[in-house]
CSV table of C-alpha atoms in Angstrom, one decimal:
chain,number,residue,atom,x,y,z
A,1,UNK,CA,72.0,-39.0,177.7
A,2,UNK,CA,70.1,-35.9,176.6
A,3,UNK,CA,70.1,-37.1,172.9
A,4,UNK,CA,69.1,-40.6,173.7
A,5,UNK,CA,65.7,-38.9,175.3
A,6,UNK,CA,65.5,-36.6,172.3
A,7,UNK,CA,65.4,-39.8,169.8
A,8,UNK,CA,62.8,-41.3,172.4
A,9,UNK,CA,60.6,-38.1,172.0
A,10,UNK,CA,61.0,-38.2,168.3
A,11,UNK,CA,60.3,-42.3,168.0
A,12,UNK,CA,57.1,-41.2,170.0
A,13,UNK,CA,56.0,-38.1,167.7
A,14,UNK,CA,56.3,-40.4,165.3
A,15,UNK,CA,54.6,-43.4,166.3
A,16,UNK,CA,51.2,-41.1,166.7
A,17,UNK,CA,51.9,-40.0,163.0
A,18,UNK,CA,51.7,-42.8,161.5
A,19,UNK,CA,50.3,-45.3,163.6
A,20,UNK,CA,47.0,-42.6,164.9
A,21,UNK,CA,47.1,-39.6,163.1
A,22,UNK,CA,47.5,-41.2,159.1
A,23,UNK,CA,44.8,-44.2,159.9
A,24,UNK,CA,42.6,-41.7,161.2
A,25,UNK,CA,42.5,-39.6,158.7
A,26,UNK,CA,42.6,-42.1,156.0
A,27,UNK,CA,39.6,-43.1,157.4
A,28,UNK,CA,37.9,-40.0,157.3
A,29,UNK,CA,38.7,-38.9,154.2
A,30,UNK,CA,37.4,-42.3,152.9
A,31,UNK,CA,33.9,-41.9,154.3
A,32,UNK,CA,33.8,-38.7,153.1
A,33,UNK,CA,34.6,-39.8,149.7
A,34,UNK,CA,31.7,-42.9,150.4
A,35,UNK,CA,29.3,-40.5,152.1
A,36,UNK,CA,29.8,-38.1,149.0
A,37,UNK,CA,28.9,-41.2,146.3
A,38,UNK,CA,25.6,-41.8,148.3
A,39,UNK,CA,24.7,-38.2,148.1
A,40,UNK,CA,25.2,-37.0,151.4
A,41,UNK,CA,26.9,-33.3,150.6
A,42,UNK,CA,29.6,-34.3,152.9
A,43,UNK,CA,31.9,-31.2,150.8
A,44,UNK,CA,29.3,-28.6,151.6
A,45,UNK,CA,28.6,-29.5,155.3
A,46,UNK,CA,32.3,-29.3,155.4
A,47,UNK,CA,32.7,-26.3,153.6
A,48,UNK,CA,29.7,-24.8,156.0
A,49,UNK,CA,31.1,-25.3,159.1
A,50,UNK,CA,34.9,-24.2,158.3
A,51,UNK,CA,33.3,-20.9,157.0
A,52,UNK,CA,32.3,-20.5,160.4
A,53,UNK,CA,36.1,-19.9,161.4
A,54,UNK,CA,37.2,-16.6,161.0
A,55,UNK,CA,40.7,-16.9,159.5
A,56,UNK,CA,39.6,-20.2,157.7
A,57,UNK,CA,36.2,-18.1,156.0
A,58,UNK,CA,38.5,-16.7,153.8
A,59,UNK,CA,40.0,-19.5,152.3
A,60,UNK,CA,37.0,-21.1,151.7
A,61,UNK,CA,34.9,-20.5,147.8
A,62,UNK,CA,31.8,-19.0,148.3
A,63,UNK,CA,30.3,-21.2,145.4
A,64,UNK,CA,31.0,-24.6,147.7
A,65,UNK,CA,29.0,-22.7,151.1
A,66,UNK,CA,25.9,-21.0,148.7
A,67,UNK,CA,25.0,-23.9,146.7
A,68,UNK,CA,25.4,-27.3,146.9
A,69,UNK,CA,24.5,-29.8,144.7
A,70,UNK,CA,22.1,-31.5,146.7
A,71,UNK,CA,20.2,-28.2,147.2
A,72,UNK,CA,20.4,-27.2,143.7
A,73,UNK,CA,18.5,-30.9,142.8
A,74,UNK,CA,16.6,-30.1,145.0
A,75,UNK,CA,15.5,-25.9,143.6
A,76,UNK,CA,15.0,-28.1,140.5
A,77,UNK,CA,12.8,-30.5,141.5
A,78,UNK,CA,10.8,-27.9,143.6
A,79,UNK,CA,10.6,-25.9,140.1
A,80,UNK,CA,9.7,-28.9,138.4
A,81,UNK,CA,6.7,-29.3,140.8
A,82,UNK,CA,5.5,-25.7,140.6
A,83,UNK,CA,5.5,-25.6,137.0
A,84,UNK,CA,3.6,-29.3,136.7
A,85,UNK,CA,1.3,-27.8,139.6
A,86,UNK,CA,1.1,-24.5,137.0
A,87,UNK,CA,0.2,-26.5,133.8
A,88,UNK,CA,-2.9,-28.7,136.3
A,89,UNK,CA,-4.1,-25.5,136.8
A,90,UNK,CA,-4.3,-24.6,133.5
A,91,UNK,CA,-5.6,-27.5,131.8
A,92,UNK,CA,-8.6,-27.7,134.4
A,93,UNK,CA,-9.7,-24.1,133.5
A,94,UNK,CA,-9.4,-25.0,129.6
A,95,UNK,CA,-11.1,-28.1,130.1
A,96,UNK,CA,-14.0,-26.2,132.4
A,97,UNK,CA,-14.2,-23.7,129.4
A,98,UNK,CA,-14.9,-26.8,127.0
A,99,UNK,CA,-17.5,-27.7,128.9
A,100,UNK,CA,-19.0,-24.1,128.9
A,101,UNK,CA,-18.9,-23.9,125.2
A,102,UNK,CA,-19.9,-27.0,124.8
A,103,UNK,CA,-23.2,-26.8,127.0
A,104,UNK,CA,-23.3,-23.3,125.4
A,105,UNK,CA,-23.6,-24.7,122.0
A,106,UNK,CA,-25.9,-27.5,123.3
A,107,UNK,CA,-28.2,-24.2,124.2
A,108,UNK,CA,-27.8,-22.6,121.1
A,109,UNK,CA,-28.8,-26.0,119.2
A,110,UNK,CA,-31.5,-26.6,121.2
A,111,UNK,CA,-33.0,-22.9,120.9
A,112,UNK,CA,-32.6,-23.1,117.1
A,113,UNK,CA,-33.9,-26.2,116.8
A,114,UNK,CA,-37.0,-24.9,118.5
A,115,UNK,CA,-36.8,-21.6,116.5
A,116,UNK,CA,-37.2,-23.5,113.3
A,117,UNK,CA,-39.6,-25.6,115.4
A,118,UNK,CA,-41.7,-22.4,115.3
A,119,UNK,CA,-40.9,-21.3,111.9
A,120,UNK,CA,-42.3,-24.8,110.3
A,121,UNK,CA,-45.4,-24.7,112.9
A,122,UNK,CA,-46.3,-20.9,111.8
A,123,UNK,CA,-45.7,-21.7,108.0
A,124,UNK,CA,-48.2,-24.4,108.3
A,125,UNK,CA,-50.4,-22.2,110.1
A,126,UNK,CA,-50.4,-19.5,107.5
A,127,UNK,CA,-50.8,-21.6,104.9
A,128,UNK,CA,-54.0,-23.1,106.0
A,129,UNK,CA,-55.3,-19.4,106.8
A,130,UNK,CA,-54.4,-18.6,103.3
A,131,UNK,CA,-56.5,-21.8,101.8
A,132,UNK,CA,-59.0,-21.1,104.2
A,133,UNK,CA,-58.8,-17.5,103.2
A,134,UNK,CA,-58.8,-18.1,99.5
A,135,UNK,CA,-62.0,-20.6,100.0
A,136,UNK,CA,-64.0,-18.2,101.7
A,137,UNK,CA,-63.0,-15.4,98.8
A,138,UNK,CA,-63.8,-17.7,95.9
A,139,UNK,CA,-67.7,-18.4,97.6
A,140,UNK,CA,-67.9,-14.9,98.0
A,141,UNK,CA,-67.1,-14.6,94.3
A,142,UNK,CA,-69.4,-16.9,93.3
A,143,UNK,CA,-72.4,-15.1,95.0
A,144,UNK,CA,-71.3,-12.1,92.7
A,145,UNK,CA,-71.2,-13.8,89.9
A,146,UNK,CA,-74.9,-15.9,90.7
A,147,UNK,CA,-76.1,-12.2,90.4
A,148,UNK,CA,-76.7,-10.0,88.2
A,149,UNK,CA,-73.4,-7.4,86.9
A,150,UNK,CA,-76.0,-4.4,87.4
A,151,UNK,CA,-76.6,-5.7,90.9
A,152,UNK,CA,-73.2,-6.6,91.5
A,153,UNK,CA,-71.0,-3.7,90.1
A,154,UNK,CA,-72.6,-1.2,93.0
A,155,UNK,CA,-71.9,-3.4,95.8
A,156,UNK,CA,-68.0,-3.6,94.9
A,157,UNK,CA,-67.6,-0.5,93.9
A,158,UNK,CA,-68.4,0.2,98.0
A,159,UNK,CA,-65.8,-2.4,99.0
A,160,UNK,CA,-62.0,-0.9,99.5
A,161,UNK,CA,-60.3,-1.6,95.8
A,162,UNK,CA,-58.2,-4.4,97.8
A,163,UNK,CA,-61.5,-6.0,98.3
A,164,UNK,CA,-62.8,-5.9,94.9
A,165,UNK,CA,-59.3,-7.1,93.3
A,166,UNK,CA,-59.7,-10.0,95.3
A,167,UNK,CA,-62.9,-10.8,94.0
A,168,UNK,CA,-62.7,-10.3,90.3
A,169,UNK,CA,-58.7,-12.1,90.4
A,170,UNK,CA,-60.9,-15.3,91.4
A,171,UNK,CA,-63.5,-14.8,88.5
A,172,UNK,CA,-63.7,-16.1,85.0
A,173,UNK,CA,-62.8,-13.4,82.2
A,174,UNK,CA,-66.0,-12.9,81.0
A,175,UNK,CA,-67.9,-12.3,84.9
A,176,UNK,CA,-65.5,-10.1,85.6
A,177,UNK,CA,-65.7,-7.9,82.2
A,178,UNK,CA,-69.3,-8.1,82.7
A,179,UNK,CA,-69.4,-6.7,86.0
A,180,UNK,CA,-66.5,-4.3,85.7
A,181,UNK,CA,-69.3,-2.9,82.4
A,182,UNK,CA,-71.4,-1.9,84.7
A,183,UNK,CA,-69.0,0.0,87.2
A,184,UNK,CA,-68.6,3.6,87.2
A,185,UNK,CA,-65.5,4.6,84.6
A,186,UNK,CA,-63.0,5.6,87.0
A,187,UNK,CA,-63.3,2.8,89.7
A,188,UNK,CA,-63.3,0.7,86.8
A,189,UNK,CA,-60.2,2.0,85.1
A,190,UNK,CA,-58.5,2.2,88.7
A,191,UNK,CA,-59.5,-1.7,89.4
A,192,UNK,CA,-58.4,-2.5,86.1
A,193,UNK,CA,-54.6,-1.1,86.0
A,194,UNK,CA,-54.4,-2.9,89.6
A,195,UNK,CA,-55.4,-6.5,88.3
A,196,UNK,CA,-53.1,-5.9,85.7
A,197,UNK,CA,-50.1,-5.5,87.7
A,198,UNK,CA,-51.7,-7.9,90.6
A,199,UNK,CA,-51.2,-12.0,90.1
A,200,UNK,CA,-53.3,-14.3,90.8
A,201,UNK,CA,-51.2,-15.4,94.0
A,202,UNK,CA,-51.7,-12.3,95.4
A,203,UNK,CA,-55.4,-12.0,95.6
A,204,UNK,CA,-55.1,-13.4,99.2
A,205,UNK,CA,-52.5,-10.8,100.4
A,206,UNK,CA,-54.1,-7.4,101.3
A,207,UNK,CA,-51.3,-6.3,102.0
A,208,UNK,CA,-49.8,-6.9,98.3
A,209,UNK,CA,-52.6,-5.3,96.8
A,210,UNK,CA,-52.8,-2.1,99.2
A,211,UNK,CA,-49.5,-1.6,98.2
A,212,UNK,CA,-50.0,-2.5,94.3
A,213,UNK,CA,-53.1,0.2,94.6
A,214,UNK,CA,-50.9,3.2,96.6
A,215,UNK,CA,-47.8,2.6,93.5
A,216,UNK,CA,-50.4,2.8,91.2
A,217,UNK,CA,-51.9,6.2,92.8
A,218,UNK,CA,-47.8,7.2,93.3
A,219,UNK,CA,-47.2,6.8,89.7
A,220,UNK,CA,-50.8,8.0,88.6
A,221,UNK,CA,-50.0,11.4,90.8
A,222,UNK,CA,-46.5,11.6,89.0
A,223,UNK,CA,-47.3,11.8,86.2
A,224,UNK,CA,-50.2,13.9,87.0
A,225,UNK,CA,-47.8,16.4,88.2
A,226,UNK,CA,-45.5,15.8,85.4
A,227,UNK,CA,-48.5,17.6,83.3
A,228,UNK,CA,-49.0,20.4,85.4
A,229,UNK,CA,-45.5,21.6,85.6
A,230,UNK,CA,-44.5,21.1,81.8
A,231,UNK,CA,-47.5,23.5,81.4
A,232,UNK,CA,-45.8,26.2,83.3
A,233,UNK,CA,-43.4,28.7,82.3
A,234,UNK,CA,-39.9,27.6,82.5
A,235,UNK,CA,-38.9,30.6,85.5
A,236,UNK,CA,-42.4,28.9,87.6
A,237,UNK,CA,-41.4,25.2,86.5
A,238,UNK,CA,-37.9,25.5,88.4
A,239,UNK,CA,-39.2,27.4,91.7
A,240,UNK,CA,-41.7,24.5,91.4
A,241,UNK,CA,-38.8,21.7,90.8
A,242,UNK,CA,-37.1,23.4,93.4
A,243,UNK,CA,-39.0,23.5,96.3
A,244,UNK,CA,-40.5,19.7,95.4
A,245,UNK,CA,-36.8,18.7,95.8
A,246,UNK,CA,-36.5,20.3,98.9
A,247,UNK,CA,-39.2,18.3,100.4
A,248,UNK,CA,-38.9,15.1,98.3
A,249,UNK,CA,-36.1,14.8,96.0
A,250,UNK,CA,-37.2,11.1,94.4
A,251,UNK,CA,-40.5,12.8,93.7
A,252,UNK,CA,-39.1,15.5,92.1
A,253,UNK,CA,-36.5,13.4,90.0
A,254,UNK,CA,-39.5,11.5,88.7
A,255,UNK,CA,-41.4,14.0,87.4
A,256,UNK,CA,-38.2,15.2,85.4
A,257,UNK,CA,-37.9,12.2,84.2
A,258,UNK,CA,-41.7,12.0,82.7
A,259,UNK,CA,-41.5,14.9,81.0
A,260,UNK,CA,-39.9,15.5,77.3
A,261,UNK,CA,-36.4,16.0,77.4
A,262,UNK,CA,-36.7,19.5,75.5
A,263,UNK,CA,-38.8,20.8,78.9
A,264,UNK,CA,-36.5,19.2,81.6
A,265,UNK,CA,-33.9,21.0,79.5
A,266,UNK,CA,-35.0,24.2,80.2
A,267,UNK,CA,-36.1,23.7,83.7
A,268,UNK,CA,-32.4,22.6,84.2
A,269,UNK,CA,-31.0,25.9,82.5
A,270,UNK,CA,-33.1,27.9,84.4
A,271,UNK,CA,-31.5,26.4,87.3
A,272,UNK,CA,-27.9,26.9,86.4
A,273,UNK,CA,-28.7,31.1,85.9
A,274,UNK,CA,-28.5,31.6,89.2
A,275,UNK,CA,-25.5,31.0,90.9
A,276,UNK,CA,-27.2,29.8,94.6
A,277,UNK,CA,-28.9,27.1,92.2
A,278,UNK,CA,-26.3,26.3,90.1
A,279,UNK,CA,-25.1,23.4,92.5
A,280,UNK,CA,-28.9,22.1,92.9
A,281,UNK,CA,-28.9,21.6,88.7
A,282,UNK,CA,-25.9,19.5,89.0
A,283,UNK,CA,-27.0,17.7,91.7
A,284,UNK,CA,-30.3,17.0,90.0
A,285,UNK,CA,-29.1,16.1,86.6
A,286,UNK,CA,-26.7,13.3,88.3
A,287,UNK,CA,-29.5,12.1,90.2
A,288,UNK,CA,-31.0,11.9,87.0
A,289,UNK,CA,-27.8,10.1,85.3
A,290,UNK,CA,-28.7,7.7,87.9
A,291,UNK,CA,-32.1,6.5,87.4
């Protein structure tokens, strides 16, 4: 009797097994395996909550409970986002510092174009001052020359030499000789080196001929002082030199240079006996290598 109730319990045990327990769990496992092909992490969730039991923890990879592959598509796409989000960023400060340079250089076009604006206006300005300018200088000419050269020569000789270069540039040949005849010497030979290195364009720029006049004074005192010096004993000549190079060392390199080469010789020499001026000789004899 007692083993016909042990079969029963066994024919029991095993009816749950295989008619419950296997179906069941069939089942499961196969929506599992469906969930799992439509993306639902049903491996992780799994892998989650067994974690949670304390002997089962241990039994269960780290890897499947940290990252699952839904998250990690999704730490992707989050990256993905930020970095698109980065680049928008960037492109709309490049393209607001297009704009900056290109207004910028919309500025600078306009202000140049107005500079040269400016430029053209104040050309044709001083051109018509000049022809206005030169107008009024050939009348006044021609009121010189509609007098007498005794009558005219002492009024210009008052007037600043610019003034009177003006003048005579504008004259015929022959007025101007003929007034320039009647001109004390000097002022006469002073008008008459600045003509010659004056043209006839510059005769309505003061400015040109002041500054024609003072290198003709320049070179006229040069040489002047070119004279005086090679007159002088050799020992005065190079304190002279000396000291003029001190204060004004092109000066004193052309006066060298105007005098005979015998003379700037011994200036030189007289120089290069002392041993304190020894390094000033060499210093002016390149200088005068140089010009």
């Amino acid at each position: 009797m007692e083993e016909i109730a042990e079969e029963r319990s066994y024919s029991r045990l095993e009816w749950f097994f295989y008619i419950i327990f296997i179906p069941l769990l069939f089942t499961l496992v196969l929506s599992a395996i469906i969930a799992q092909m439509f993306g639902y992490n049903v491996v992780g969730i799994l892998a989650k909550e067994l974690n949670k039991v304390p002997v089962i923890e241990k039994l269960i990879p780290d890897a499947a409970v940290e990252h699952s592959p839904s998250e990690k598509e999704e730490t992707k796409t989050d990256k993905k986002d930020a970095k698109v989000t980065d680049l928008e960023t960037r492109l709309a400060v490049k393209e607001r510092e297009v704009n900056e340079l290109k207004k910028k250089a919309e500025r600078e076009n306009q202000l140049q174009q107005q500079t040269q604006s400016q430029q053209v206006a104040t050309k044709a300005t001083q051109e018509q001052i000049d022809i206005e300018k030169q107008k009024q200088i050939k009348n006044l000419a021609k009121v010189y020359t509609s007098m007498s050269a005794g009558k005219a020569a002492p009024i210009m000789e008052k007037m600043s030499p610019e003034e009177a270069g003006q003048l005579l540039l504008v004259m015929k040949p022959e007025e101007r000789s003929a007034i320039m005849a009647k001109m004390d010497p000097k002022t006469a030979a002073d008008l008459t080196l600045l003509l010659k290195e004056t043209s006839l364009t510059d005769s309505n720029d003061p400015g040109a001929l002041q500054q024609r006049l003072l290198d003709l004074k320049y070179n006229a005192s040069i040489r002047e002082l070119a004279a005086s010096i090679s007159s002088m004993q050799p020992t005065n000549a190079a304190n002279l030199i000396e000291k003029l190079f001190a204060s004004d060392e092109r000066k004193a390199v052309l006066v060298l240079l105007q005098m005979e080469a015998g003379q700037r010789g011994q200036i030189l020499s007289e120089l290069a006996k002392d041993k304190n001026r020894a390094t000033l000789a060499a210093k002016i004899s390149q200088k005068l290598l140089t010009n």
